[in-house]
mmCIF file of C-alpha atoms in Angstrom:
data_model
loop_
_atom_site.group_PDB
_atom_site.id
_atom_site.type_symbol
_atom_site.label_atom_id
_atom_site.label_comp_id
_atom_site.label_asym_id
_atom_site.label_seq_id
_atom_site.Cartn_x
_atom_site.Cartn_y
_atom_site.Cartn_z
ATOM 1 C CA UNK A 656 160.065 140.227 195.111
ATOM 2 C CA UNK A 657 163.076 142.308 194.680
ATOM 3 C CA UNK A 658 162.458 142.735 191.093
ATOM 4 C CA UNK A 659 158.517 143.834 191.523
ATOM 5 C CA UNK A 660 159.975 146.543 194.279
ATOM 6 C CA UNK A 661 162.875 147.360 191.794
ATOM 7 C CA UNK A 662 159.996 148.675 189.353
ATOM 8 C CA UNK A 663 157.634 150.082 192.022
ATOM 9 C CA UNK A 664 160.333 152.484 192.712
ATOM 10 C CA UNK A 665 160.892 153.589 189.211
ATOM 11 C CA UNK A 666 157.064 153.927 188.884
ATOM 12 C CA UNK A 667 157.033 156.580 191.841
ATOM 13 C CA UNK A 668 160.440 158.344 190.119
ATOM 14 C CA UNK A 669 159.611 158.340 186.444
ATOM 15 C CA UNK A 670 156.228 158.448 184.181
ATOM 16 C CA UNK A 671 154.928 154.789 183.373
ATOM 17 C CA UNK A 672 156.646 154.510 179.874
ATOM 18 C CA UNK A 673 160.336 155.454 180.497
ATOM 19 C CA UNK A 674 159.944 152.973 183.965
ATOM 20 C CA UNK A 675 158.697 150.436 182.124
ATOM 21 C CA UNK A 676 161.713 150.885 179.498
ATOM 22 C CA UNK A 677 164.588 151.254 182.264
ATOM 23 C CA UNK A 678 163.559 148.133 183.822
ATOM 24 C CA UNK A 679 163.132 145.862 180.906
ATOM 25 C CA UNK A 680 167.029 145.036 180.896
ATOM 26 C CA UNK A 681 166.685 144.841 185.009
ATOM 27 C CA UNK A 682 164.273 141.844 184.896
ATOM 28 C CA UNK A 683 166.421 140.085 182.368
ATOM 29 C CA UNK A 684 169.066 140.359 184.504
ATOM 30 C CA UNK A 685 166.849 139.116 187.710
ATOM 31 C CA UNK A 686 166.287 136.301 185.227
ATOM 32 C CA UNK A 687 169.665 135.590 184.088
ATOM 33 C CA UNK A 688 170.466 131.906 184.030
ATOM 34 C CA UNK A 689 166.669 130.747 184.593
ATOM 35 C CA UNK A 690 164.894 128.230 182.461
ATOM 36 C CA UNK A 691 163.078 129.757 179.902
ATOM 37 C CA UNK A 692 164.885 132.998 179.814
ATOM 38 C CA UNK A 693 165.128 133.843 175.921
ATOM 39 C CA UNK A 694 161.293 133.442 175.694
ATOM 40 C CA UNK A 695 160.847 135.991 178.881
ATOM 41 C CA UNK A 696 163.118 138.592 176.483
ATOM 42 C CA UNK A 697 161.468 138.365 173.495
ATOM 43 C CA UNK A 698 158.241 139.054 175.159
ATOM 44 C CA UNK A 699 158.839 141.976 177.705
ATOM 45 C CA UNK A 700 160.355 143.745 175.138
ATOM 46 C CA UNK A 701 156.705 144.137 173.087
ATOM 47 C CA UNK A 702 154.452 145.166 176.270
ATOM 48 C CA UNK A 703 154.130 148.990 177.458
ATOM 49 C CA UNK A 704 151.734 148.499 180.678
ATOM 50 C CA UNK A 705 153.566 148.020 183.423
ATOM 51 C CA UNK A 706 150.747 145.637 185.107
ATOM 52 C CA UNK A 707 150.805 143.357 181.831
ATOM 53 C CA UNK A 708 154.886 143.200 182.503
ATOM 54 C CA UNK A 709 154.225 143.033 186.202
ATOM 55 C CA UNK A 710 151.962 140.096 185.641
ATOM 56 C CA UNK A 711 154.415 138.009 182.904
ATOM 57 C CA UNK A 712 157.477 138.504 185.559
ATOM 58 C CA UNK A 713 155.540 137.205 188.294
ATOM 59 C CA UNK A 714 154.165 134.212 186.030
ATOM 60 C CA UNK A 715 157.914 133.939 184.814
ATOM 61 C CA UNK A 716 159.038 133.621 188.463
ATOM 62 C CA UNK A 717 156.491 131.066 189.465
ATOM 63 C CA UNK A 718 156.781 128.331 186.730
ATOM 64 C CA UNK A 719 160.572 128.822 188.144
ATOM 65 C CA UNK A 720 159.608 128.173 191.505
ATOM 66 C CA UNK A 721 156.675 125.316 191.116
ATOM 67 C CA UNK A 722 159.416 122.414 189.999
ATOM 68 C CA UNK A 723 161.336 123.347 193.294
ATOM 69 C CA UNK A 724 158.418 123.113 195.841
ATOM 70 C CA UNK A 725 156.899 119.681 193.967
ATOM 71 C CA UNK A 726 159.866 117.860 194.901
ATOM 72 C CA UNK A 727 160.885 119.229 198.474
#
């Protein structure tokens, strides 16, 4: 949640493209030491719209989360 509000905020400061570009190293860092990590960098690094980016961090997040909640 922190990292979706992390790139609402540079949406309202800064046109879509250089937002999109300043938070790219953010969400790697938000995913830092996560399953599945290298595969989240190669492919943020190819999409410009931030709802497609948006969407794969949010996916990311919850195939982290599912494993967790299935066993509690």
């Amino acid at each position: 949640e922190v990292s979706m509000k992390h790139l609402d905020i540079l949406l309202d400061l800064l046109p879509q493209k250089p937002a999109v570009w300043q938070w790219r190293p953010h969400l790697c860092w938000y995913a830092k030491g996560l399953s599945n990590v290298r595969e989240l960098r190669r492919e943020i690094f190819h999409i410009e719209e931030p709802d497609e980016l948006r969407g794969l961090a949010e996916q990311f997040f919850l195939n982290q989360r599912a494993p967790l909640e299935m066993t509690s």
